[in-house]
JSON list of C-alpha atoms in Angstrom, two decimals:
[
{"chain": "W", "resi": 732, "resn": "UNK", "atom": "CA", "xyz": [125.39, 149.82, 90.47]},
{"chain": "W", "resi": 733, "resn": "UNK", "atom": "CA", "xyz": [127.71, 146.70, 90.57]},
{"chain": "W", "resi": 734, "resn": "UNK", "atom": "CA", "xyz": [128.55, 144.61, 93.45]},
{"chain": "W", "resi": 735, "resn": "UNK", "atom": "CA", "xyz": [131.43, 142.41, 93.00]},
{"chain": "W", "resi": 736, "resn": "UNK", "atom": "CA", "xyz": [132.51, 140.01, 95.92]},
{"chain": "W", "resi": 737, "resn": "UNK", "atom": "CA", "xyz": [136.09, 140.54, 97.01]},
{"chain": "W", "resi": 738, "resn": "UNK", "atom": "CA", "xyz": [138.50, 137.19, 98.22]},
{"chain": "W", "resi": 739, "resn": "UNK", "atom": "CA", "xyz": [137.36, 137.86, 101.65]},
{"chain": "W", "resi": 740, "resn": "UNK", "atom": "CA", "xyz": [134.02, 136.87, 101.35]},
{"chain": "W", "resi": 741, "resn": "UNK", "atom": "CA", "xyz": [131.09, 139.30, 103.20]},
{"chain": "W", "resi": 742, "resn": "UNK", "atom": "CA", "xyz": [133.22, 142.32, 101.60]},
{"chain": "W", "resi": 743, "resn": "UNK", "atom": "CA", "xyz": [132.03, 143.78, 98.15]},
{"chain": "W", "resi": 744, "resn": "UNK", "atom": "CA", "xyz": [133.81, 146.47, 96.22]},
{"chain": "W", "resi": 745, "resn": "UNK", "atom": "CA", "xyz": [130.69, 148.38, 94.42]},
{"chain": "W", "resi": 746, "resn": "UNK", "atom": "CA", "xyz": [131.07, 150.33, 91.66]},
{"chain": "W", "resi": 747, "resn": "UNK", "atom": "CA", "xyz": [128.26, 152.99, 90.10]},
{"chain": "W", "resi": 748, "resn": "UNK", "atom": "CA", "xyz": [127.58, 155.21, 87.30]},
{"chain": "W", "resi": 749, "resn": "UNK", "atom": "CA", "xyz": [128.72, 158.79, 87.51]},
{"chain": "W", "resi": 750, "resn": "UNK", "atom": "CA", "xyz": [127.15, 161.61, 85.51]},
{"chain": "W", "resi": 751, "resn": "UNK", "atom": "CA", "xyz": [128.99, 164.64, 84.63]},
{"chain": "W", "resi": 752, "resn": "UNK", "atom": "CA", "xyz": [128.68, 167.57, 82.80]},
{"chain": "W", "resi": 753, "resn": "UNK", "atom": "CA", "xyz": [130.50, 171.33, 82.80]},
{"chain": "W", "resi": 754, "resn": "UNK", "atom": "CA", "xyz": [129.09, 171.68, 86.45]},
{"chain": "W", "resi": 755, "resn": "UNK", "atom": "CA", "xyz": [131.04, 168.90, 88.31]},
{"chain": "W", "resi": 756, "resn": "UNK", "atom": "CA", "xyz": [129.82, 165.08, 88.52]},
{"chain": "W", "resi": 757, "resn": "UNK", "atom": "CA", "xyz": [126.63, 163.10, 90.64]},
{"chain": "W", "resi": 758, "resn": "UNK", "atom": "CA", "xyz": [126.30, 159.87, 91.48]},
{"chain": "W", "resi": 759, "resn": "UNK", "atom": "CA", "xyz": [125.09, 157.76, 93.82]},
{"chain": "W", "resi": 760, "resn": "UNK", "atom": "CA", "xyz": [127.28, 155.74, 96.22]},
{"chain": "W", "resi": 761, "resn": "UNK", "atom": "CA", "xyz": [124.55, 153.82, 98.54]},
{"chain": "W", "resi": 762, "resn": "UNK", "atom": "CA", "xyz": [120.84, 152.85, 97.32]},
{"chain": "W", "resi": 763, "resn": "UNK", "atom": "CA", "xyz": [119.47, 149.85, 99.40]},
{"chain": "W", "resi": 764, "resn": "UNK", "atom": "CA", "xyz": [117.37, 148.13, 97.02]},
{"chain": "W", "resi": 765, "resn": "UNK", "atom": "CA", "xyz": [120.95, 147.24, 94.70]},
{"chain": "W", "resi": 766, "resn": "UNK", "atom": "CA", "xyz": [122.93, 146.88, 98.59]},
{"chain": "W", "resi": 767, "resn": "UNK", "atom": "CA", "xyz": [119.63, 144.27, 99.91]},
{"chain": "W", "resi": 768, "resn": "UNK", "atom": "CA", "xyz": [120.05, 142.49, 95.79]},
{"chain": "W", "resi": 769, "resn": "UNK", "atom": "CA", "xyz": [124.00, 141.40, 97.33]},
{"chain": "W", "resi": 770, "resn": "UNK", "atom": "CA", "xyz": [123.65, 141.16, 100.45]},
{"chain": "W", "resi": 771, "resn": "UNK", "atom": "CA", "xyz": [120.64, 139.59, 101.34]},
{"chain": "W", "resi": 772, "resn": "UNK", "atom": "CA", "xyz": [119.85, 142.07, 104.40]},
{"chain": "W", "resi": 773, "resn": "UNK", "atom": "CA", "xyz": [119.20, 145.82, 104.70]},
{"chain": "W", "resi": 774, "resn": "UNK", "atom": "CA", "xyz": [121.76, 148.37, 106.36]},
{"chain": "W", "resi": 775, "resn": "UNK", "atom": "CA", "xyz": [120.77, 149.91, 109.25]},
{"chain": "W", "resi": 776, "resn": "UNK", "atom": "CA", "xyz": [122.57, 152.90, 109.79]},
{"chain": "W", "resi": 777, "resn": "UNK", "atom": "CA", "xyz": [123.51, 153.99, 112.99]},
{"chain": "W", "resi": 778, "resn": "UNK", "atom": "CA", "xyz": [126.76, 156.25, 112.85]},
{"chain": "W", "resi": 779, "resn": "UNK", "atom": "CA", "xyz": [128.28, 157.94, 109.75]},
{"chain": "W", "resi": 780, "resn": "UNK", "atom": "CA", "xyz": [132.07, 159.30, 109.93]},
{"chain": "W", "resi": 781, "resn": "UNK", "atom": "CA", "xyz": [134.12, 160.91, 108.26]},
{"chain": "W", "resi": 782, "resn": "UNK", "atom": "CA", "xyz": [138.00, 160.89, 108.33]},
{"chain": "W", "resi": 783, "resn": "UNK", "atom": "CA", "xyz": [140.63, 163.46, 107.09]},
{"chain": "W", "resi": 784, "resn": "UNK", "atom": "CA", "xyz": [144.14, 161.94, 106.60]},
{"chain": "W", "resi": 785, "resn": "UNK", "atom": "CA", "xyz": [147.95, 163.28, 105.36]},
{"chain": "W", "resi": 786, "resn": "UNK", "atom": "CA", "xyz": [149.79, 161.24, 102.93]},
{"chain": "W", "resi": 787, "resn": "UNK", "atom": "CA", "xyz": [151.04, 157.83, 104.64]},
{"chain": "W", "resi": 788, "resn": "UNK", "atom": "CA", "xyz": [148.33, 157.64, 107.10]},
{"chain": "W", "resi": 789, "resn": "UNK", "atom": "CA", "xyz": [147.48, 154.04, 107.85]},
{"chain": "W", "resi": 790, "resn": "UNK", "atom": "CA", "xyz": [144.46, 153.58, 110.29]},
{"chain": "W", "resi": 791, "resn": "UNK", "atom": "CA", "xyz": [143.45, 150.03, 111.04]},
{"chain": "W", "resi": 792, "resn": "UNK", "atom": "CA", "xyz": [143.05, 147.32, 111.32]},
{"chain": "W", "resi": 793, "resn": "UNK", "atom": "CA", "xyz": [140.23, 147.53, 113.28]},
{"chain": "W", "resi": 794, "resn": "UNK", "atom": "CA", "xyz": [137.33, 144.78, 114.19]},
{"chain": "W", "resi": 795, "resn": "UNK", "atom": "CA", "xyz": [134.79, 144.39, 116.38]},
{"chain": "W", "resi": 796, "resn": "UNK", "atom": "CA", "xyz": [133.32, 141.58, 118.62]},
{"chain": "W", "resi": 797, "resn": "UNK", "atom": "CA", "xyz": [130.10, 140.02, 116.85]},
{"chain": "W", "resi": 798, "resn": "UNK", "atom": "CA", "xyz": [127.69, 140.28, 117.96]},
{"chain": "W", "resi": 799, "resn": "UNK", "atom": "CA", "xyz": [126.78, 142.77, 116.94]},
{"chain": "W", "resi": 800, "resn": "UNK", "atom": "CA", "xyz": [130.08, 144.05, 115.27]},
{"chain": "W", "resi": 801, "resn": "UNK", "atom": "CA", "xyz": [130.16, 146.80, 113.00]},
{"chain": "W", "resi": 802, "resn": "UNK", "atom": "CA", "xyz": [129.28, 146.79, 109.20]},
{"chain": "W", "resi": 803, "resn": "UNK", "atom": "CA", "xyz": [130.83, 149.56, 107.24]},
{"chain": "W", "resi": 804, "resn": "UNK", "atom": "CA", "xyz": [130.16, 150.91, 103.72]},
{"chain": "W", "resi": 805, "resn": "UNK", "atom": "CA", "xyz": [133.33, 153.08, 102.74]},
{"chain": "W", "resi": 806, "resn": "UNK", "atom": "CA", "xyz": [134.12, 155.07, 99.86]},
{"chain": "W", "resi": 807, "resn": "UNK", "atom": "CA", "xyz": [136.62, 158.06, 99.31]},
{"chain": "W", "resi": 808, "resn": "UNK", "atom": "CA", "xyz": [135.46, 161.94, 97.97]},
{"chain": "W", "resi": 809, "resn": "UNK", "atom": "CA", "xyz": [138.20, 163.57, 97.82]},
{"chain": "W", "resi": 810, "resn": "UNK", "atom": "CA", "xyz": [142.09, 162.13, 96.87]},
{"chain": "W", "resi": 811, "resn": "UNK", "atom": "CA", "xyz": [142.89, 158.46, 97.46]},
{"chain": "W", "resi": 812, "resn": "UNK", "atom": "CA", "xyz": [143.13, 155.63, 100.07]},
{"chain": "W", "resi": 813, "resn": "UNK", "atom": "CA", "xyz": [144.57, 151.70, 99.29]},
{"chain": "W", "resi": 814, "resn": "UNK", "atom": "CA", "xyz": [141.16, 150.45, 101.23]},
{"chain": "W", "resi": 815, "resn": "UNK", "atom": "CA", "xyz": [141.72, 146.93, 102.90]},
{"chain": "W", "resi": 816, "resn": "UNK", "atom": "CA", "xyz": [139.76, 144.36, 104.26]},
{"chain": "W", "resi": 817, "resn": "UNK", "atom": "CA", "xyz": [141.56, 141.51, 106.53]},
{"chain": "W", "resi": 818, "resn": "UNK", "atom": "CA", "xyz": [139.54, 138.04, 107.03]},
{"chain": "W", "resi": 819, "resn": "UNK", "atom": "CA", "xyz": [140.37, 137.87, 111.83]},
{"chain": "W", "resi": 820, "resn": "UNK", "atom": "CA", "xyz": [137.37, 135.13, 111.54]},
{"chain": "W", "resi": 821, "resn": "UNK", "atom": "CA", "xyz": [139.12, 132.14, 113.60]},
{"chain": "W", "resi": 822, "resn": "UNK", "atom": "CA", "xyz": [138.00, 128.88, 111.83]},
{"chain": "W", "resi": 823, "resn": "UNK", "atom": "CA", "xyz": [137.12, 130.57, 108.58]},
{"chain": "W", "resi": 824, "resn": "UNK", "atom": "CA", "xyz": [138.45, 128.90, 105.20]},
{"chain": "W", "resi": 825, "resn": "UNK", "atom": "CA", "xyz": [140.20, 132.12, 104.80]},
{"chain": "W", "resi": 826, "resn": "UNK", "atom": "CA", "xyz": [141.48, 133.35, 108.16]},
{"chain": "W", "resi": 827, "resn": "UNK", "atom": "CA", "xyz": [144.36, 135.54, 107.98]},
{"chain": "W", "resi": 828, "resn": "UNK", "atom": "CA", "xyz": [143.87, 136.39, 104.17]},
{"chain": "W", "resi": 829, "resn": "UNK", "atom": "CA", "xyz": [143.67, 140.36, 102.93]},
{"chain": "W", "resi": 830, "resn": "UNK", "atom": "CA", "xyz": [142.09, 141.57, 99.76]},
{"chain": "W", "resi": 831, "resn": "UNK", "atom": "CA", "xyz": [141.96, 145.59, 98.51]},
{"chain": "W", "resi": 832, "resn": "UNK", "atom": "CA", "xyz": [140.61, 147.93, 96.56]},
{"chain": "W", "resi": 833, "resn": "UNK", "atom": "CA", "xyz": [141.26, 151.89, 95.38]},
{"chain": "W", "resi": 834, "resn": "UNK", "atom": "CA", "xyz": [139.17, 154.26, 96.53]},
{"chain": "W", "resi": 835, "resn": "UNK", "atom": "CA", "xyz": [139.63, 157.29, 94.88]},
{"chain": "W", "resi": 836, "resn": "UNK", "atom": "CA", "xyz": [137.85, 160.25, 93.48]},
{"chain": "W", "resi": 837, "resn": "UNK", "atom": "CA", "xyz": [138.23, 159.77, 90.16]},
{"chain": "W", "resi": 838, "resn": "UNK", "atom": "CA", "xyz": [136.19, 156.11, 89.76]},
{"chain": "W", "resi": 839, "resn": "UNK", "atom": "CA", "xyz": [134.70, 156.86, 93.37]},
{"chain": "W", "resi": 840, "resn": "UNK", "atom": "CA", "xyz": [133.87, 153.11, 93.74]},
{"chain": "W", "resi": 841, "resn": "UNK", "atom": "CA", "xyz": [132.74, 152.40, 97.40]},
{"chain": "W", "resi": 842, "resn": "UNK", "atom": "CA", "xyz": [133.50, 149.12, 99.51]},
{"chain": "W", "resi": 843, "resn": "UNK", "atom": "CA", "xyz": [131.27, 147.35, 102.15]},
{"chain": "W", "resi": 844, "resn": "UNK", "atom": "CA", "xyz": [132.77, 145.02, 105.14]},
{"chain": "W", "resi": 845, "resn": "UNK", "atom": "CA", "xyz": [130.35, 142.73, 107.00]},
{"chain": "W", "resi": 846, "resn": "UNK", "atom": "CA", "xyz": [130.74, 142.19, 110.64]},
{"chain": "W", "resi": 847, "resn": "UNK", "atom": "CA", "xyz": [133.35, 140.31, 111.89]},
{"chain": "W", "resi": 848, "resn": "UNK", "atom": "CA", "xyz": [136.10, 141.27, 109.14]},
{"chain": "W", "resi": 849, "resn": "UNK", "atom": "CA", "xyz": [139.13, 143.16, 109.60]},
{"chain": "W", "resi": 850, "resn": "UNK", "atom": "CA", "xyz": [139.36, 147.06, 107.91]},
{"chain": "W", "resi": 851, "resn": "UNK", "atom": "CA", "xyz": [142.07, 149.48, 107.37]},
{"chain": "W", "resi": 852, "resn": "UNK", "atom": "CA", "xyz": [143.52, 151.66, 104.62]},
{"chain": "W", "resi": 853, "resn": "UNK", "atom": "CA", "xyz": [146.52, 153.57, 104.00]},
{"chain": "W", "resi": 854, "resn": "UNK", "atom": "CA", "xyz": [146.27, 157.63, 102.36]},
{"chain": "W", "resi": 855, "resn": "UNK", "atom": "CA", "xyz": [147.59, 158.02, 99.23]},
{"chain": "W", "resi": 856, "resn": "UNK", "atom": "CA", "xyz": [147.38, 161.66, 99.34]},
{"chain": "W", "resi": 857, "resn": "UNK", "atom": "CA", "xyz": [147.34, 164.36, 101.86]},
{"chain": "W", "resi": 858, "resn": "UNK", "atom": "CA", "xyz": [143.62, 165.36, 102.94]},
{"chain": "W", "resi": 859, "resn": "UNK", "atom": "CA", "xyz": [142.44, 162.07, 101.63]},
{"chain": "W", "resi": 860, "resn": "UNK", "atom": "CA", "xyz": [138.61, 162.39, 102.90]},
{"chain": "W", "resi": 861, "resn": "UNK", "atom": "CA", "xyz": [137.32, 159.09, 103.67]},
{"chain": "W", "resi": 862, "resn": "UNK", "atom": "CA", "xyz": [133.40, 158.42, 104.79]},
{"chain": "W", "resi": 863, "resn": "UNK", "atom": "CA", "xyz": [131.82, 155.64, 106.53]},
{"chain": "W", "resi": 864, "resn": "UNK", "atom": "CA", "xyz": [128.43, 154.63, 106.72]},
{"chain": "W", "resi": 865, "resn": "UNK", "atom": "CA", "xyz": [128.38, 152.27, 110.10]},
{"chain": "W", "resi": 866, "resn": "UNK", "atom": "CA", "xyz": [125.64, 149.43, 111.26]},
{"chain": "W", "resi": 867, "resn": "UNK", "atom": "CA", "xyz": [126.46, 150.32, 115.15]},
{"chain": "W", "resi": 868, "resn": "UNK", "atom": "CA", "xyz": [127.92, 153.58, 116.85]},
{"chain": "W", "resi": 869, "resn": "UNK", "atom": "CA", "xyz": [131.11, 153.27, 118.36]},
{"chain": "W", "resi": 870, "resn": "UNK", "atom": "CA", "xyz": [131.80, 151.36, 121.43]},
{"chain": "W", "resi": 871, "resn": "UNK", "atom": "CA", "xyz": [135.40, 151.36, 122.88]},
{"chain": "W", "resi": 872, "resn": "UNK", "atom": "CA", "xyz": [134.42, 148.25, 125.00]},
{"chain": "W", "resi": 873, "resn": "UNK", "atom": "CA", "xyz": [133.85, 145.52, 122.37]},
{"chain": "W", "resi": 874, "resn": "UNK", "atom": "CA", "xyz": [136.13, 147.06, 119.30]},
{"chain": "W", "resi": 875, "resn": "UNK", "atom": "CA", "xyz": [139.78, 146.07, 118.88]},
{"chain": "W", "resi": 876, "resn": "UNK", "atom": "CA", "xyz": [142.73, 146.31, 116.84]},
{"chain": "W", "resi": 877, "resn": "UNK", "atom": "CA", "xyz": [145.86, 144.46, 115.11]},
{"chain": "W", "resi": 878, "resn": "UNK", "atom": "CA", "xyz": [149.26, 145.57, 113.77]},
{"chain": "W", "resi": 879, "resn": "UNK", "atom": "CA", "xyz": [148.41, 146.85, 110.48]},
{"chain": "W", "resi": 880, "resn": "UNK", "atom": "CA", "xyz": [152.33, 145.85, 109.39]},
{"chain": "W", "resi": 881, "resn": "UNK", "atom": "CA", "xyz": [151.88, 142.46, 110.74]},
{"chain": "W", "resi": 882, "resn": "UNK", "atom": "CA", "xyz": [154.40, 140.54, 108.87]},
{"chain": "W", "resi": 883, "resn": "UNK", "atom": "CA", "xyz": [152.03, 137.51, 108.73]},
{"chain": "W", "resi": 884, "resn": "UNK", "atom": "CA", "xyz": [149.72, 139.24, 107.49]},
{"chain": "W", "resi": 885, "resn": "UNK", "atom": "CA", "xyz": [151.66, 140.77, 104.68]},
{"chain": "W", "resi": 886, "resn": "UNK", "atom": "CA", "xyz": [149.79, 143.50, 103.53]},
{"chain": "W", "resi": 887, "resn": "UNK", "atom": "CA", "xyz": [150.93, 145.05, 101.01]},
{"chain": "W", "resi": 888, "resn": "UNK", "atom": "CA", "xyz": [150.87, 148.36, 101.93]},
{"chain": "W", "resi": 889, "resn": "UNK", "atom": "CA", "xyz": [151.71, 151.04, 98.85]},
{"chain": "W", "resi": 890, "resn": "UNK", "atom": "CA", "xyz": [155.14, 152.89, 99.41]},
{"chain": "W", "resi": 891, "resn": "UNK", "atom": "CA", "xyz": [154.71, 155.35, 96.15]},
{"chain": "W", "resi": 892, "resn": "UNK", "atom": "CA", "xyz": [151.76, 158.03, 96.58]},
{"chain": "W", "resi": 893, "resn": "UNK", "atom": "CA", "xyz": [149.93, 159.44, 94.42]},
{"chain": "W", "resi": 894, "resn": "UNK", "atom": "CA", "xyz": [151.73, 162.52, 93.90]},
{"chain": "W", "resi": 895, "resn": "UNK", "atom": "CA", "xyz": [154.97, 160.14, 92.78]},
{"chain": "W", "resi": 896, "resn": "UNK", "atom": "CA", "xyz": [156.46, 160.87, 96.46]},
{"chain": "W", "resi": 897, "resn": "UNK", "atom": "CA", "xyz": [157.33, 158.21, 98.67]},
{"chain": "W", "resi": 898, "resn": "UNK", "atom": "CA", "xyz": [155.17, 156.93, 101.20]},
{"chain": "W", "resi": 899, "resn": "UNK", "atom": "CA", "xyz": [156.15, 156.50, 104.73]},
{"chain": "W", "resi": 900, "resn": "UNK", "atom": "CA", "xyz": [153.67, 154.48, 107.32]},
{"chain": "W", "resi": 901, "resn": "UNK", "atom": "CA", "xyz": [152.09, 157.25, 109.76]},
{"chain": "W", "resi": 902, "resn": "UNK", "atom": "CA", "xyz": [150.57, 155.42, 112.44]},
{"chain": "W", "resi": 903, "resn": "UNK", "atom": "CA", "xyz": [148.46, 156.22, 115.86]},
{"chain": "W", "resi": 904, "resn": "UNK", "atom": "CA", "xyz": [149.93, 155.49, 119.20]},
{"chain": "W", "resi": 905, "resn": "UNK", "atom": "CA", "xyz": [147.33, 152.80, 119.37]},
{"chain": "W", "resi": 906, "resn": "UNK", "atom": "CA", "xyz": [147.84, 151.14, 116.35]},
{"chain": "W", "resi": 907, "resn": "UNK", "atom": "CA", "xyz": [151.04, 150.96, 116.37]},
{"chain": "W", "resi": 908, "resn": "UNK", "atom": "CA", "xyz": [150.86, 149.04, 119.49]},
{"chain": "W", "resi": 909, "resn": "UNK", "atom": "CA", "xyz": [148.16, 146.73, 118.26]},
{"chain": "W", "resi": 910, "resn": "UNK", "atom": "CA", "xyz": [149.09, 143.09, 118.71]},
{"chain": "W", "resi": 911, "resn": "UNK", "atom": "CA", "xyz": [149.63, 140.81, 115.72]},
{"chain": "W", "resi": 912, "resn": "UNK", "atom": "CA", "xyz": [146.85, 138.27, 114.44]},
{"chain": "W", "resi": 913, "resn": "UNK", "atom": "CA", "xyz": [148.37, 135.74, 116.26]},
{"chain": "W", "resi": 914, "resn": "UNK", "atom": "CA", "xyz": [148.90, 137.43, 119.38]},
{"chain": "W", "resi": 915, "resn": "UNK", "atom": "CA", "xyz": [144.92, 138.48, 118.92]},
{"chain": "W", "resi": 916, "resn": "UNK", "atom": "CA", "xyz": [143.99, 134.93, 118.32]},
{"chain": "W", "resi": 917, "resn": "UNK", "atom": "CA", "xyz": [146.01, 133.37, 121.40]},
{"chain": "W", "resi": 918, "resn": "UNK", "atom": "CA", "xyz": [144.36, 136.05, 123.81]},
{"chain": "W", "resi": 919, "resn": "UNK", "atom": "CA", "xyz": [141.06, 135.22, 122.25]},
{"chain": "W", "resi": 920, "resn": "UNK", "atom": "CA", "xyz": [140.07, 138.83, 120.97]},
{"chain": "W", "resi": 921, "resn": "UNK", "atom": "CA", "xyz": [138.76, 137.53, 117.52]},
{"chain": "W", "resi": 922, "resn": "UNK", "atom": "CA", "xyz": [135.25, 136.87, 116.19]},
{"chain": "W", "resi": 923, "resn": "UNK", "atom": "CA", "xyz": [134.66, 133.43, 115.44]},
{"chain": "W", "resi": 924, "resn": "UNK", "atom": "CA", "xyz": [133.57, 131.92, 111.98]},
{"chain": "W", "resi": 925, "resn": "UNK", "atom": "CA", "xyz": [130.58, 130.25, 113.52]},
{"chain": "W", "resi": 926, "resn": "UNK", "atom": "CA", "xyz": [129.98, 133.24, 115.46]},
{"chain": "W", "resi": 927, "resn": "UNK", "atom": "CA", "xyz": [129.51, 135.72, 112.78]},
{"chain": "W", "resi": 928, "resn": "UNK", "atom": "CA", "xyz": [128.22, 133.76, 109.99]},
{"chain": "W", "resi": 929, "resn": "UNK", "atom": "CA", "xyz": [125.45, 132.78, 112.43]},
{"chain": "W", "resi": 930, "resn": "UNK", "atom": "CA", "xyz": [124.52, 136.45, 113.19]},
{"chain": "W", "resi": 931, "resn": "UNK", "atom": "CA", "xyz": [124.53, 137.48, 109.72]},
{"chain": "W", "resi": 932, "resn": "UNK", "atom": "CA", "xyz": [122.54, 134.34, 108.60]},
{"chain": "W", "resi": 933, "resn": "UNK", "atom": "CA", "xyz": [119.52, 135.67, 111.45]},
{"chain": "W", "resi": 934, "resn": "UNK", "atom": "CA", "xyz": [120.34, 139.64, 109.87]},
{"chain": "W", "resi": 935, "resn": "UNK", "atom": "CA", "xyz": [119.14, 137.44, 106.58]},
{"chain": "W", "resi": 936, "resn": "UNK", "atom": "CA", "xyz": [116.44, 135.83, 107.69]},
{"chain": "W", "resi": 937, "resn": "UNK", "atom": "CA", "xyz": [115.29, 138.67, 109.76]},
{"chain": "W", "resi": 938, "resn": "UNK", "atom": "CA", "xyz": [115.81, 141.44, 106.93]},
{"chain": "W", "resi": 939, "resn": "UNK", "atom": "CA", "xyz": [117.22, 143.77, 109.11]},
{"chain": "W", "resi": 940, "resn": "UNK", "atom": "CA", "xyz": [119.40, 144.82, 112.19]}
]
């Protein structure tokens, strides 16, 4: 299993071995010890989801306040999402900046997003099947959004899927209506660089959640 740190930093992509024969393919997309080796902390899994989207679908981007936020290990099983992580830390060296990876089931790499970072990904294929492995359960209260088309953010968002079709942005009502990272900063909705590098410094030192 290999961890490799994405632009954002506190978001890996991790790739692992598969093993296949005549009977299909096994691998295995989470072991702590390798996650503890990168991170520094263990996972402490409190939710696990899973998320069934059309060609076009683009859910995100979606945060939430830290402490304690919400840590998410990601990968795809079945077709293929553009997985994206968005740096909403106010004061960090990269604020505002996006990196991705490809989550598909053919390399079935996975991706983990520390708290206080910015996630959303676009389908590349109807009944793209993503799963989620989450630090906290959800809590409508303390989790928020921002426009995933953003033109200061300028993600860029496929528009070919995988099929060779073209792909057309299929949004929820409340994403679509999710203010932009500046809006989000002026009305104070964003985890703070301090803020979040100060939790995950005591998850750290403490070993766990």
């Amino acid at each position: 299993m290999e961890f490799r740190e994405l632009s954002v930093p506190g978001a890996w992509e991790i790739t692992t071995a598969q093993f296949g024969d005549a009977r299909g393919a096994f691998l295995e997309w989470f072991k702590a010890p390798a996650f503890e080796a990168a991170t520094g902390h263990a996972f402490d899994l409190q939710q696990a989801n899973c998320s069934v989207s059309a060609a076009g679908v683009l859910r995100g981007v979606h945060f939430a306040d830290v402490p304690p936020g919400q840590a998410k290990y990601i990968t795809c099983a079945k077709g293929a999402v553009l997985d994206v992580v968005v740096d909403v830390r106010t004061g960090s060296p990269t604020f505002g900046q996006w990196d991705s990876v490809l989550l598909d089931d053919v390399d079935r790499r996975a991706v983990y997003i520390s708290e206080g970072l910015g996630h959303a990904f676009m389908s590349l294929e109807d009944d793209s099947t993503v799963l989620y492995l989450c630090s906290t359960g959800y809590a409508p209260g303390r989790e928020h959004g921002i426009d995933p088309l953003d033109p200061d953010l300028g993600i860029a968002w496929p528009t070919i899927g995988r099929s060779g079709a073209s792909l057309t942005p299929i949004l929820s009502e409340k994403d679509s209506e999710a203010p932009t990272l500046a809006q989000a900063a002026a009305d104070a909705l964003l985890p703070t660089w301090s803020a979040v590098d100060e939790y995950v410094r005591s998850l750290t030192e403490g070993g766990a959640r």
